[in-house]
Amino acid sequence: MKSVAYLSTVAVLLFAGSAAMADPISYTATVTAGSVSNALSLLSDGIVPPDYTSWEAASNIHTNDPGTTIRFDFAGLMRITGMLGAFDNNDDYVFTFYNGTTPIGQTAALSSDGFVTVQAGGLETFEGNDTSDLHYYAPFDFSNSPLVATSVVFSVGPNNDSAIGIGEVQFFGGAVPEPASWAMMVGGFGLAGLAMRRRQRTALRLG
């Protein structure tokens, strides 16, 4: 029975590991309020603009409407373990996570506690819970407490100058396995373990 338990444990770890891997999650972006310039596909092209790129550069989307919201829809239920973004560096931004229509969590993508004093304006990149940049607070690290979501809604925080630019938005993690997939995986490893145990018994009898 040890073989069965071992293989079942391996199955669980494989699923858990696959969900926690830092792979970019594909999404469909839609403007749900306001408007933006340039194509939303720029947000997921894998190209992160250099720091201090102009907020209205052709490499990113931009808007003068702080009421603009963008919805990021995933193909299914995803376990979010991290985020990355390139944002105009003197505005506040909020990402609200949803499971279906239910909001399940919220994190500030860039929180300035009022208007930020910067040495140079433009976009800056935020990844993980990196605190090396003294201007901003950006808790992007969900590895210890991942969120399970089907979509995320971006909005502009209350502190902004009505000149908004975004160069890239990435979410990391993986799909949440369906219960049936869990059962099939664990069951398959269990059957394989039983077969191995029977072969071992047969080999002992023959020996």
CSV table of N, CA and C in Angstrom, one decimal, residues 24 27 40-49 59 84 86 167-170 172:
chain,number,residue,atom,x,y,z
A,24,PRO,N,3.0,32.8,-17.8
A,24,PRO,CA,2.0,33.8,-18.1
A,24,PRO,C,0.6,33.2,-18.4
A,27,TYR,N,-5.2,35.9,-21.6
A,27,TYR,CA,-6.5,36.5,-21.2
A,27,TYR,C,-7.0,37.3,-22.4
A,40,LEU,N,-5.4,47.0,-27.3
A,40,LEU,CA,-5.2,46.3,-26.0
A,40,LEU,C,-4.2,45.2,-26.1
A,41,SER,N,-4.0,44.7,-27.3
A,41,SER,CA,-3.0,43.6,-27.4
A,41,SER,C,-1.6,44.0,-26.9
A,42,LEU,N,-1.3,45.3,-26.9
A,42,LEU,CA,0.0,45.8,-26.4
A,42,LEU,C,0.2,45.4,-24.9
A,43,LEU,N,-0.9,45.1,-24.2
A,43,LEU,CA,-0.8,44.8,-22.8
A,43,LEU,C,-0.3,43.4,-22.6
A,44,SER,N,-0.4,42.5,-23.6
A,44,SER,CA,0.0,41.1,-23.4
A,44,SER,C,1.0,40.7,-24.5
A,45,ASP,N,1.7,41.6,-25.1
A,45,ASP,CA,2.7,41.2,-26.1
A,45,ASP,C,4.0,40.7,-25.6
A,46,GLY,N,4.2,40.7,-24.3
A,46,GLY,CA,5.4,40.2,-23.7
A,46,GLY,C,6.5,41.3,-23.7
A,47,ILE,N,6.3,42.5,-24.2
A,47,ILE,CA,7.3,43.5,-24.2
A,47,ILE,C,7.0,44.5,-23.1
A,48,VAL,N,7.9,44.6,-22.2
A,48,VAL,CA,7.8,45.5,-21.1
A,48,VAL,C,8.6,46.8,-21.4
A,49,PRO,N,7.9,47.9,-21.6
A,49,PRO,CA,8.6,49.2,-21.9
A,49,PRO,C,9.7,49.5,-20.9
A,59,SER,N,4.1,52.4,-27.6
A,59,SER,CA,4.3,51.1,-27.1
A,59,SER,C,3.3,50.7,-26.0
A,84,LEU,N,2.7,41.2,-12.9
A,84,LEU,CA,3.7,42.1,-13.4
A,84,LEU,C,3.0,43.2,-14.2
A,86,ALA,N,3.6,47.4,-16.1
A,86,ALA,CA,4.3,48.7,-16.3
A,86,ALA,C,3.3,49.8,-16.4
A,167,GLY,N,1.9,49.9,-20.0
A,167,GLY,CA,2.7,49.3,-21.0
A,167,GLY,C,2.6,47.8,-21.1
A,168,GLU,N,2.2,47.1,-20.0
A,168,GLU,CA,2.2,45.6,-20.0
A,168,GLU,C,1.4,45.2,-18.7
A,169,VAL,N,0.7,44.1,-18.9
A,169,VAL,CA,0.0,43.5,-17.7
A,169,VAL,C,0.1,42.0,-17.9
A,170,GLN,N,0.7,41.4,-16.9
A,170,GLN,CA,0.8,39.9,-17.0
A,170,GLN,C,0.4,39.3,-15.6
A,172,PHE,N,0.4,35.5,-13.5
A,172,PHE,CA,1.2,34.2,-13.5
A,172,PHE,C,0.4,33.2,-12.6
